[in-house]
Short mmCIF file of N, CA and C in Angstrom, two decimals:
data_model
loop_
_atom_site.label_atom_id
_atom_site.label_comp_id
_atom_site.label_asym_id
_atom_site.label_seq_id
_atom_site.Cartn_x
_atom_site.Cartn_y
_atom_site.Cartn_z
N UNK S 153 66.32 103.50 176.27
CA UNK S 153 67.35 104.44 176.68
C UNK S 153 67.94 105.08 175.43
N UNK S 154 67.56 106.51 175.43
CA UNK S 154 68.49 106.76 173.98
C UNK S 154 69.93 107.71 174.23
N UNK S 155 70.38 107.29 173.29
CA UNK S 155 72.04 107.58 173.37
C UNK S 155 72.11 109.00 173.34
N UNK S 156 73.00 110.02 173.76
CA UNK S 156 73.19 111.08 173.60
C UNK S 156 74.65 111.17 173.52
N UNK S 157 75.43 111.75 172.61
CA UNK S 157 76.53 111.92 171.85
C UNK S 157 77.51 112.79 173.04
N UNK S 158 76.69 113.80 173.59
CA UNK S 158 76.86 114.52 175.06
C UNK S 158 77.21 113.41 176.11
N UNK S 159 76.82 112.36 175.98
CA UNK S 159 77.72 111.28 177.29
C UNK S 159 79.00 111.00 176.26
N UNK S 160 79.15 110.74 175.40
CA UNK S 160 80.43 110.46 174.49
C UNK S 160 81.36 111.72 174.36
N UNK S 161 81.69 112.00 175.30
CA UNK S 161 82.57 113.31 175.54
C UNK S 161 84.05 112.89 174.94
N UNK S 162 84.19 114.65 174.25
CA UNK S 162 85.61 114.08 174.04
C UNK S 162 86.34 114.78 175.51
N UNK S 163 85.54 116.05 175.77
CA UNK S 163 86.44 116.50 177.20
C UNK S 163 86.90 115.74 178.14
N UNK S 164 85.71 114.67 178.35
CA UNK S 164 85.75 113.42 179.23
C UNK S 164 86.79 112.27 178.77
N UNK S 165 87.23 111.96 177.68
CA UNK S 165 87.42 111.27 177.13
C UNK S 165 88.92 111.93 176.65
N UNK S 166 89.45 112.96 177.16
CA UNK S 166 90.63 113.59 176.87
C UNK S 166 91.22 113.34 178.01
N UNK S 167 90.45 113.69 179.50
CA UNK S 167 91.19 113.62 180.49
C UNK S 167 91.04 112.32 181.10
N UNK S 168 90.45 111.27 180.49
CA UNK S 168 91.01 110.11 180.85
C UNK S 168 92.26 109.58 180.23
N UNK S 169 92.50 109.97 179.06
CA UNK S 169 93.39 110.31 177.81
C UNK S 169 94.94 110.44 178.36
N UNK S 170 94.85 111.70 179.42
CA UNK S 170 95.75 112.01 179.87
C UNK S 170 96.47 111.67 181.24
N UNK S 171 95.34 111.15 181.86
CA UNK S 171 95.28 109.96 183.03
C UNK S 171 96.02 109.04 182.43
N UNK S 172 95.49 108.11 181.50
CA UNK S 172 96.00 106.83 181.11
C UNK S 172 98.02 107.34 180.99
N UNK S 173 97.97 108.64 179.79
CA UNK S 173 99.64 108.21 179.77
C UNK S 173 100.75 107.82 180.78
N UNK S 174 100.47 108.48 181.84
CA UNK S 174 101.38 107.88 182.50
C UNK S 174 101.51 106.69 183.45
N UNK S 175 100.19 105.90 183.39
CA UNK S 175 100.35 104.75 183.77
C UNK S 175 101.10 103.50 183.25
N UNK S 176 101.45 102.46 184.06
CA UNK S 176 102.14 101.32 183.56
C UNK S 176 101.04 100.41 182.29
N UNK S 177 101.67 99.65 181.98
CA UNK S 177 101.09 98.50 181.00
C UNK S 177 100.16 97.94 181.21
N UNK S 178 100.81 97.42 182.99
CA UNK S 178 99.57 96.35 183.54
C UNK S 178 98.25 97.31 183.91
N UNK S 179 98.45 98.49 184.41
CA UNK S 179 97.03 99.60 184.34
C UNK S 179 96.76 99.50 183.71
N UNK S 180 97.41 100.04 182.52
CA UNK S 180 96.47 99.90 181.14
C UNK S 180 95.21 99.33 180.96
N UNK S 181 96.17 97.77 180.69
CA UNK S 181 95.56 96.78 180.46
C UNK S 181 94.31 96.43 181.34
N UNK S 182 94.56 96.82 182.40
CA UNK S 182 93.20 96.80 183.55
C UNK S 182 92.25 97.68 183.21
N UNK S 183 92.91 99.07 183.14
CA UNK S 183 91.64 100.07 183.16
C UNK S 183 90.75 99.88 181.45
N UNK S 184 91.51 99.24 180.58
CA UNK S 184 90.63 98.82 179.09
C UNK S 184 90.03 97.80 179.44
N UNK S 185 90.22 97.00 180.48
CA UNK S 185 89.41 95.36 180.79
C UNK S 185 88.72 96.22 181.63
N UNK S 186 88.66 97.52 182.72
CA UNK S 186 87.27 97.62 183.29
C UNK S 186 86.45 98.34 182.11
N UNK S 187 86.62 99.13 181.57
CA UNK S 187 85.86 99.85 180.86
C UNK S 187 84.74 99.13 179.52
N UNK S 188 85.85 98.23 179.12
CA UNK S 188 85.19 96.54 178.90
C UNK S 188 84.16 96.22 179.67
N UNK S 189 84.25 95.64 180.25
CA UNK S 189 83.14 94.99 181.11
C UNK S 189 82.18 96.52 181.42
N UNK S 190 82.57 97.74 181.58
CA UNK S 190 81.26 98.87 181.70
C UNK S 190 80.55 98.60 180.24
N UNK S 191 81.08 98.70 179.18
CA UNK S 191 80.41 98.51 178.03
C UNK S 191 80.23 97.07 177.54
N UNK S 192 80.12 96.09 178.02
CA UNK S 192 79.63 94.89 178.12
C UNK S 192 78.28 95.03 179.05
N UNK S 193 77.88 95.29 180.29
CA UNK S 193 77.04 95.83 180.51
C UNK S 193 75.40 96.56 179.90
N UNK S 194 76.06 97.10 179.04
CA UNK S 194 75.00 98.17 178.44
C UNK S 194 74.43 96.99 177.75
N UNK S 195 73.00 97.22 178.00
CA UNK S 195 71.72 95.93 177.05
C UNK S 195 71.44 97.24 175.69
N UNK S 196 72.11 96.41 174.57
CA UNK S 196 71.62 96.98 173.68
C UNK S 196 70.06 97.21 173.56
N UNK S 197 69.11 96.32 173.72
CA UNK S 197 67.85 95.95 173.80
C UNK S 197 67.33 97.80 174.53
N UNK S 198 67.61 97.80 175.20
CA UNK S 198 67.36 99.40 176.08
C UNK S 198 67.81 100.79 175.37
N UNK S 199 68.03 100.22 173.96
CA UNK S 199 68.69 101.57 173.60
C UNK S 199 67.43 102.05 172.02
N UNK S 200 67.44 103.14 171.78
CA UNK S 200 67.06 103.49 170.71
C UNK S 200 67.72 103.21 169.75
N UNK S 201 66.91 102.97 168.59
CA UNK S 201 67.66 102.41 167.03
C UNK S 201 68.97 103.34 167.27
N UNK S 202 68.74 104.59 167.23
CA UNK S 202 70.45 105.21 167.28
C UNK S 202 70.81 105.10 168.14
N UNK S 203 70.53 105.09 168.90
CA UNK S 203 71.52 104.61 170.26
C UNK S 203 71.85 103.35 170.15
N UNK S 204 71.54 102.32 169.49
CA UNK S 204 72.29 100.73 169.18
C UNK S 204 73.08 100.81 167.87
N UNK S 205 72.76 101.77 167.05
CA UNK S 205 73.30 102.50 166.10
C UNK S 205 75.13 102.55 166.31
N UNK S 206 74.75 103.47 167.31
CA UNK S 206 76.21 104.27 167.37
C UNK S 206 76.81 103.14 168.57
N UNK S 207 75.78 102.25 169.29
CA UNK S 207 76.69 101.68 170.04
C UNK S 207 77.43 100.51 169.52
N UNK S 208 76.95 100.09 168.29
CA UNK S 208 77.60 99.03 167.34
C UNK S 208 78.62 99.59 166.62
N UNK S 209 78.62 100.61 166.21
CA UNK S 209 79.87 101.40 165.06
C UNK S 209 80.77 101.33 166.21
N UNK S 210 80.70 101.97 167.19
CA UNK S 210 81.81 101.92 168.28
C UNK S 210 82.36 101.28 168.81
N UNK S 211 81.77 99.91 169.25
CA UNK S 211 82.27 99.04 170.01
C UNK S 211 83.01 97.90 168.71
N UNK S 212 82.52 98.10 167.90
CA UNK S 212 83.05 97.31 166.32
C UNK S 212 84.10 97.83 165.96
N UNK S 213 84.38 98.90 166.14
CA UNK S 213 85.44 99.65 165.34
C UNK S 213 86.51 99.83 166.71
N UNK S 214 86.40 99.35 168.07
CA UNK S 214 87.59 99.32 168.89
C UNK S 214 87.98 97.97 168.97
N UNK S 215 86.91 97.40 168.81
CA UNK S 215 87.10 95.38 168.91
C UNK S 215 88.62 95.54 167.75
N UNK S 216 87.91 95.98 166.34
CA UNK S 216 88.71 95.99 165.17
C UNK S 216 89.65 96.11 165.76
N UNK S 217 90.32 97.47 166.47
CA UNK S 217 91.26 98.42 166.39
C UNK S 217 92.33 97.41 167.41
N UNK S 218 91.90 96.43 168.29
CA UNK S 218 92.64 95.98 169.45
C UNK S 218 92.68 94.91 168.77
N UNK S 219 91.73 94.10 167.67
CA UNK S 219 92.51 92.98 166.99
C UNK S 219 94.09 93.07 166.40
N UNK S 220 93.87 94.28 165.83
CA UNK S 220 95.11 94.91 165.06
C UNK S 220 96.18 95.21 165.72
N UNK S 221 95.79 95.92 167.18
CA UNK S 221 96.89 96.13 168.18
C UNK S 221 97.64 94.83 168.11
N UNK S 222 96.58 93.54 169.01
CA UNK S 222 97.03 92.76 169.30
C UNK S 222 98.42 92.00 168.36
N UNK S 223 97.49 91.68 167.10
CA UNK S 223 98.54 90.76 166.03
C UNK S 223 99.44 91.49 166.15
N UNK S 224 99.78 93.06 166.56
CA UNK S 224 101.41 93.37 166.06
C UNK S 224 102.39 93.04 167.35
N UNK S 225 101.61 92.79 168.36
CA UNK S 225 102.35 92.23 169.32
C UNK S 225 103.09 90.50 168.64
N UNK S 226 102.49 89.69 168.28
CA UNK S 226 102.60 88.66 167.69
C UNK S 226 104.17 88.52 166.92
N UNK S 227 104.38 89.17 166.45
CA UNK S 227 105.82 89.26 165.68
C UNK S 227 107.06 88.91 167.02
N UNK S 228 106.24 89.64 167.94
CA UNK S 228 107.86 89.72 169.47
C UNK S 228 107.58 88.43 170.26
N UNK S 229 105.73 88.12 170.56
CA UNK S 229 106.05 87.33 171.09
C UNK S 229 106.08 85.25 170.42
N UNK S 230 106.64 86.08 168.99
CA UNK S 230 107.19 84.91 168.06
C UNK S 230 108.72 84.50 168.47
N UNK S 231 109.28 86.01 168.14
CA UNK S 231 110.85 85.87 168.75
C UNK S 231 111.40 85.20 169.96
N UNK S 232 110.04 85.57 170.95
CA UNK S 232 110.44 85.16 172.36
C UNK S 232 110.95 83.83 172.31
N UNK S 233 110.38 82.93 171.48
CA UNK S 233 110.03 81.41 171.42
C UNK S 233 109.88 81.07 172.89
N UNK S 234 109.60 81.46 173.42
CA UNK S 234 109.16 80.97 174.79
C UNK S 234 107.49 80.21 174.29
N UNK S 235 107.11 80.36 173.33
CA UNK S 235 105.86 79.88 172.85
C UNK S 235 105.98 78.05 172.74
N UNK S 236 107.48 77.81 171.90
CA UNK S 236 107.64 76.43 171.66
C UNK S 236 107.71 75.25 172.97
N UNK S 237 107.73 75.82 174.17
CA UNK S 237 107.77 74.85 175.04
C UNK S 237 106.24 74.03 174.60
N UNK S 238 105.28 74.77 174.21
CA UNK S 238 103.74 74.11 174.29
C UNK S 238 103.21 73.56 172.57
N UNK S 239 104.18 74.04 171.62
CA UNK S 239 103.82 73.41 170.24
C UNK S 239 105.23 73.66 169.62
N UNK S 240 104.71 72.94 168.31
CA UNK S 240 105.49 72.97 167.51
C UNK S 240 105.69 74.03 166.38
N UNK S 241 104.84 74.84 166.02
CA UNK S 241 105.01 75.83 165.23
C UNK S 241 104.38 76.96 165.73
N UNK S 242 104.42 78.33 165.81
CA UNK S 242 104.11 79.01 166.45
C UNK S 242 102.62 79.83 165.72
N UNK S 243 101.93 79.27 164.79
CA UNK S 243 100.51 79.47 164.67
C UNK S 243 99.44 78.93 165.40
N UNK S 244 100.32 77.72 165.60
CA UNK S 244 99.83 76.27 166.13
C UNK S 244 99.46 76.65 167.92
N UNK S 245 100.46 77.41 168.21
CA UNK S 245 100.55 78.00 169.57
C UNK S 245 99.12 78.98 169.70
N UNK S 246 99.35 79.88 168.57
CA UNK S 246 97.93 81.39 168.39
C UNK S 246 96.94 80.58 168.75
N UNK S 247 97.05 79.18 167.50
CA UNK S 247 95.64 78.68 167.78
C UNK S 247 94.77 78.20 169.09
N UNK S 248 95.93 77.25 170.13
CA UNK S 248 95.77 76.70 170.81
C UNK S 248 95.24 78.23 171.74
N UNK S 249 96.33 79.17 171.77
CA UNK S 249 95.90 79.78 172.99
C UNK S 249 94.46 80.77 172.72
N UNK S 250 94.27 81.06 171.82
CA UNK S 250 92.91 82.03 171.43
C UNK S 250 91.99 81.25 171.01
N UNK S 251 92.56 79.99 171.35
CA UNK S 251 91.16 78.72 170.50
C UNK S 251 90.31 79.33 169.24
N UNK S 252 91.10 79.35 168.23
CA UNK S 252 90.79 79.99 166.95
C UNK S 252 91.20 78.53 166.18
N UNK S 253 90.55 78.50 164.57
CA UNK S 253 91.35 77.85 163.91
C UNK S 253 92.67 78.18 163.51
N UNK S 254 93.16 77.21 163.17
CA UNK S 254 94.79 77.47 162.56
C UNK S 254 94.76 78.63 161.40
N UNK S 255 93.79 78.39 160.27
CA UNK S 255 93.90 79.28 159.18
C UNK S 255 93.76 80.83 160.05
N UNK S 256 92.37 80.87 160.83
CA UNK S 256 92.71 81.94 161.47
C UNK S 256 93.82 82.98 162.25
N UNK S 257 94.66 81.65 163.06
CA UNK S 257 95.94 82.17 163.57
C UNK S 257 97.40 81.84 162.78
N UNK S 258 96.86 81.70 161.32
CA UNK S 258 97.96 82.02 160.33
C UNK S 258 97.73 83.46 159.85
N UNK S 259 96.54 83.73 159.80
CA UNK S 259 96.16 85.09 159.35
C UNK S 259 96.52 86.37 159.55
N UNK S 260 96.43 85.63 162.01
CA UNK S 260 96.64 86.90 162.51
C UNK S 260 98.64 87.03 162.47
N UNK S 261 99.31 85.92 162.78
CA UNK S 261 100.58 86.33 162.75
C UNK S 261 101.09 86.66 161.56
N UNK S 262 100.20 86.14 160.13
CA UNK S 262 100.85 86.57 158.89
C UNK S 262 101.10 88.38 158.87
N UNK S 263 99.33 88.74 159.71
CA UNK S 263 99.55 90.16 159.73
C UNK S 263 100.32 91.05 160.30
N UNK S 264 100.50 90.25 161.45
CA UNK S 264 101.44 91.17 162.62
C UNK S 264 102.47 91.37 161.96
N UNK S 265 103.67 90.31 161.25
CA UNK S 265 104.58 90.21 160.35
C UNK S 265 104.15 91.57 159.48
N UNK S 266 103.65 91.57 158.58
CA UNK S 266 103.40 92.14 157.97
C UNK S 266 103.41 93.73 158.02
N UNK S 267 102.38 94.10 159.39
CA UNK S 267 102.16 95.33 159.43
C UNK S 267 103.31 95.57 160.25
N UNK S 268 104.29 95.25 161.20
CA UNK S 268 105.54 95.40 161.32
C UNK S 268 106.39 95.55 160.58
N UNK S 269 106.23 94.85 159.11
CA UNK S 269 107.76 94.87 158.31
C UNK S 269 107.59 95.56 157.02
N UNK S 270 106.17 95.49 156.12
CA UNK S 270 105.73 95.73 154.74
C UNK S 270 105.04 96.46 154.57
N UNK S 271 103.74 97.02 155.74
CA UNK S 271 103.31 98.17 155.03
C UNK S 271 102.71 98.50 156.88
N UNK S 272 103.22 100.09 156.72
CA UNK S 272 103.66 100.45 157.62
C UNK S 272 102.70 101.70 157.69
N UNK S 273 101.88 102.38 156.44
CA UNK S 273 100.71 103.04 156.41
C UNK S 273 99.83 102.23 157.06
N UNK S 274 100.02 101.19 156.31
CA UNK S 274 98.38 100.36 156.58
C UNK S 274 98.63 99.90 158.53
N UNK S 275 99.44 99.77 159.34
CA UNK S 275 99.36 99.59 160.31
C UNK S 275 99.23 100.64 161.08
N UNK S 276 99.40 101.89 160.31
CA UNK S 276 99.01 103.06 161.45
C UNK S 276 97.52 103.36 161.06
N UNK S 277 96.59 102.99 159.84
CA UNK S 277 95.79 103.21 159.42
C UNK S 277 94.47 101.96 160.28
N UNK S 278 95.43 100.79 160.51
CA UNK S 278 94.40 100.21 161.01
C UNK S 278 94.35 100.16 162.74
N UNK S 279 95.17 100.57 163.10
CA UNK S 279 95.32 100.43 164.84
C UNK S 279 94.35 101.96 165.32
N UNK S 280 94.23 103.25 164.24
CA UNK S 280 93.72 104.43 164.30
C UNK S 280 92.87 104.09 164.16
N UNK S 281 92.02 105.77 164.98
CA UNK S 281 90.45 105.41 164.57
C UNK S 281 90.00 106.97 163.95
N UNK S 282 89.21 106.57 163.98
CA UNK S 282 88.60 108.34 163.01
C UNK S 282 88.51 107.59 161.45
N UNK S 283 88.20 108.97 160.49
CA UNK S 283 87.66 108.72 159.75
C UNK S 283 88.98 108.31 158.58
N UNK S 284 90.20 108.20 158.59
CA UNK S 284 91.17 107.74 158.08
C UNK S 284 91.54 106.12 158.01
N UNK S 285 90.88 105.41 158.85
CA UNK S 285 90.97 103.97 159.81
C UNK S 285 90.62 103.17 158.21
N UNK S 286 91.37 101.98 158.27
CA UNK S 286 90.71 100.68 157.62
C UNK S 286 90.56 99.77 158.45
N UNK S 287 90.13 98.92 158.82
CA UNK S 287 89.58 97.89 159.42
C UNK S 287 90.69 96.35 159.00
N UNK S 288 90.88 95.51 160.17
CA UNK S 288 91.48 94.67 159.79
C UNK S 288 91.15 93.32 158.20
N UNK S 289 90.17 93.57 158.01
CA UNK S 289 89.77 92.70 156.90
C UNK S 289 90.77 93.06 155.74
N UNK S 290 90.86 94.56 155.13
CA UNK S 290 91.50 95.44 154.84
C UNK S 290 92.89 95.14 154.53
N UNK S 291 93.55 95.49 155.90
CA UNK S 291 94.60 94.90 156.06
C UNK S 291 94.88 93.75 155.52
N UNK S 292 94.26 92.39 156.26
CA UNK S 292 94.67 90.96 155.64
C UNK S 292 94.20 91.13 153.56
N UNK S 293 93.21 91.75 153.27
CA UNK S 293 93.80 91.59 152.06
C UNK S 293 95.05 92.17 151.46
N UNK S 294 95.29 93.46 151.67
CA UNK S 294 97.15 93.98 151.02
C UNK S 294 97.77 92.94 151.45
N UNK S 295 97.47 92.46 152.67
CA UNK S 295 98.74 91.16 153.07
C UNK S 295 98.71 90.39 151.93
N UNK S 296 97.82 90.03 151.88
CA UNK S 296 97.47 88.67 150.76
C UNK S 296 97.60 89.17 149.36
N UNK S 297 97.57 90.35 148.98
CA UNK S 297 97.76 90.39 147.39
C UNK S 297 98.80 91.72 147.39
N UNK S 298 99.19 92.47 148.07
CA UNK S 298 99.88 93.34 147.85
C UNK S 298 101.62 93.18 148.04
N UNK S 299 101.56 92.45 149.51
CA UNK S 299 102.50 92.11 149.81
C UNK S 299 103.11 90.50 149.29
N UNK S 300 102.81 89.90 148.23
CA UNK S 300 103.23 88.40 147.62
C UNK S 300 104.67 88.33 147.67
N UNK S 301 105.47 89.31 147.26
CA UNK S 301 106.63 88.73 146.27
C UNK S 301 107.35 90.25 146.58
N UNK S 302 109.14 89.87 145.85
CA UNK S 302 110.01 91.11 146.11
C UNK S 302 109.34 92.51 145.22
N UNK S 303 109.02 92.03 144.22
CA UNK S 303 108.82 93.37 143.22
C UNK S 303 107.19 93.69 143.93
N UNK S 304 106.27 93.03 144.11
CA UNK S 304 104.97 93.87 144.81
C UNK S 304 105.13 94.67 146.33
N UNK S 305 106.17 93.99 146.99
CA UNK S 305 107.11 94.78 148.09
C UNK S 305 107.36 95.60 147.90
N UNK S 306 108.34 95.79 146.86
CA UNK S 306 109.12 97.57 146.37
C UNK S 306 108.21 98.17 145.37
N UNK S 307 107.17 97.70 144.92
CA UNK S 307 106.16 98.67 144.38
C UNK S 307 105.40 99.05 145.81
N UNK S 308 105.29 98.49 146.49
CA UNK S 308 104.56 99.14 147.94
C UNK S 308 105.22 100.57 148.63
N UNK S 309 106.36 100.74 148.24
CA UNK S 309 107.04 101.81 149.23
C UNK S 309 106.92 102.70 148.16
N UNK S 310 106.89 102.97 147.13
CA UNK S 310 106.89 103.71 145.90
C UNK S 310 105.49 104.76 146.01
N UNK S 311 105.96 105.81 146.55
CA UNK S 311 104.21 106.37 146.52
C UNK S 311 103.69 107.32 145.04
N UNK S 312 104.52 107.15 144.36
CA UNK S 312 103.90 107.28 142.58
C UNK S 312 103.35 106.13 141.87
N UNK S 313 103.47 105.11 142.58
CA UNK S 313 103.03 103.81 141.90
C UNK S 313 101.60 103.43 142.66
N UNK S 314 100.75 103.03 141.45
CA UNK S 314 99.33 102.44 141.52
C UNK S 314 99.54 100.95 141.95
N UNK S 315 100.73 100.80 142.33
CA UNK S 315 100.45 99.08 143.57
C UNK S 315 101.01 99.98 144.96
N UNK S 316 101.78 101.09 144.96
CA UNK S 316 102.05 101.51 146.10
C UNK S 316 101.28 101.24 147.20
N UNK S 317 102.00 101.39 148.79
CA UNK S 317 100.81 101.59 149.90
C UNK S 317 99.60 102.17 150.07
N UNK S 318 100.48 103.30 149.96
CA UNK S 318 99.54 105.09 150.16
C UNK S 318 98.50 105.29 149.16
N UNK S 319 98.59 104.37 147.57
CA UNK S 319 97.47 104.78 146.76
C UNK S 319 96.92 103.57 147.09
N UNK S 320 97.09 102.01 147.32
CA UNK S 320 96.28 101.36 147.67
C UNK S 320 95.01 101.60 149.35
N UNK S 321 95.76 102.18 150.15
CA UNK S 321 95.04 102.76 151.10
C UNK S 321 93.74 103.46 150.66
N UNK S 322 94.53 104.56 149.91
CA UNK S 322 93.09 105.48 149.27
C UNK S 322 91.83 104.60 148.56
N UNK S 323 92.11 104.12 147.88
CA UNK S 323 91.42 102.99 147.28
C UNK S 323 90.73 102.24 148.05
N UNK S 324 91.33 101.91 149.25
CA UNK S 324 90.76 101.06 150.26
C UNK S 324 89.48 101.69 150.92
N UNK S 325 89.70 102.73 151.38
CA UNK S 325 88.84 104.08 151.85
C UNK S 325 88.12 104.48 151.21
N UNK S 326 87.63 104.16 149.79
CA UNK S 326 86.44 104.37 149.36
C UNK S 326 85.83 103.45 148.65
N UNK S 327 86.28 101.94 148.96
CA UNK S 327 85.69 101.05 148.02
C UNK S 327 85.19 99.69 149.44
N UNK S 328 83.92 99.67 148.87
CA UNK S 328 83.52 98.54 150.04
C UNK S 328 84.92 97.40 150.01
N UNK S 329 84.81 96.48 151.20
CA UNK S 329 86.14 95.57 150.89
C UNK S 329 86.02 94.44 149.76
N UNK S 330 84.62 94.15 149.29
CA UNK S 330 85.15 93.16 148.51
C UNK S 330 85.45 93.45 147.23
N UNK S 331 84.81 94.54 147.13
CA UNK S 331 85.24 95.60 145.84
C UNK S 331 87.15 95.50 145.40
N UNK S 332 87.47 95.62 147.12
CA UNK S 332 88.68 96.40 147.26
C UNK S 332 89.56 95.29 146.86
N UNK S 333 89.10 94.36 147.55
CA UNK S 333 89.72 92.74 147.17
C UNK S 333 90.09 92.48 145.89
N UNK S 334 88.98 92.72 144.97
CA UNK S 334 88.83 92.23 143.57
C UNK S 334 90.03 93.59 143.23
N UNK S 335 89.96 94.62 143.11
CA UNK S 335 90.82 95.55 142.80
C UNK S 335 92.55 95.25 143.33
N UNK S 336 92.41 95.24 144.46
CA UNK S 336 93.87 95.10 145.13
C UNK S 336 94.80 93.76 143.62
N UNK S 337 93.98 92.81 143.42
CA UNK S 337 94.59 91.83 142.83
C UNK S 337 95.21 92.21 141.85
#
C-alpha cells in the first residue's frame, strides 16, 4: 500500500481542527483514543518504504508531542495530592500508575515542573509540531543541565546570553541530541 501525502490532508485535517474546538475534554480525549486505534490499525508491513517512512516520522513525532502534553499535566495533578492516598511520594505514584521505572517517572514530573515554571520556549517548542518542534529527549536535557541552579535559571530568561533559552533552543535545532547534550553542559 503506498502512502500518498493527498490522504494527509491539511483541508481534511483543518476541518476536523475546527470540529474538535468546541468540544469538551472528555471528546477530546475520545476522538484522539479513536483516531489512535485508526492508526494502530494500519500494518506497517503493507506500506511502501515511504509510506512506512512517513508513517514512522508521524506517528513518532505525536507519541513525542502527547508525552510532553502529558508531563505538563503532572505539575496539577501533583498539587491535587489526591495522588498520596496510594504512595508515598508522588513519582512513586507516576511510577506505579504508568508502570514505568521510578528514574523514569522522576524524569517525567521533573519535566512537567520544569516546562511549567523554567523554560517556557522549550515547552511550546516541544508540545508543537512542524519544523520548529524539539522532541522530549531535548527537553529533559535543558532540564538537566540548563535549568541546575539560580544563576543557570536567570541566564535562561536572558535572550542575549549563550546559556539563554531561545539560543539554547537554536542550538538544539540543529545539533543531533547527543551532540546537543555534550554542548548544553
Amino acid at each position: 500500500m503506498a502512502f500518498d501525502d493527498s490522504d494527509y490532508s491539511r483541508t481534511g485535517a483543518a476541518l476536523v481542527i475546527e470540529m474538535l474546538a468546541d468540544l469538551s475534554l472528555a471528546d477530546k480525549l475520545a476522538v484522539m483514543t479513536a483516531c489512535t486505534d485508526s492508526v494502530a490499525g494500519v500494518v506497517p508491513r503493507d506500506l511502501d518504504g515511504a509510506g512506512a517512512l512517513k508513517f514512522f516520522d508521524v506517528t513518532y513525532e505525536q507519541g513525542d508531542r502527547l508525552t510532553a502534553i502529558a508531563a505538563r499535566a503532572l505539575p496539577v495533578v501533583d498539587s491535587d495530592g489526591l495522588w498520596a492516598i496510594d504512595a508515598r511520594t508522588f513519582p512513586a505514584w507516576v511510577a506505579d500508575r504508568l508502570h514505568v521505572t521510578r528514574a523514569r517517572a522522576h524524569r517525567l514530573t521533573r519535566l512537567g515542573r520544569a516546562l511549567r515554571d523554567e523554560l517556557p520556549l522549550t515547552a511550546h517548542a516541544v508540545v508543537s509540531g512542524g519544523p520548529g518542534r524539539v522532541n522530549t529527549e531535548v527537553a529533559e536535557i535543558l532540564v538537566r543541565t540548563a535549568a541546575t541552579s539560580a544563576a543557570r535559571r536567570d541566564a535562561l530568561v536572558d535572550p542575549a546570553s549563550d546559556s539563554g533559552e531561545q539560543f539554547l533552543l537554536a542550538q538544539a535545532r540543529t545539533m543531533p541530541a547527543d551532540e546537543f547534550r555534550d554542548f548544553a553542559r
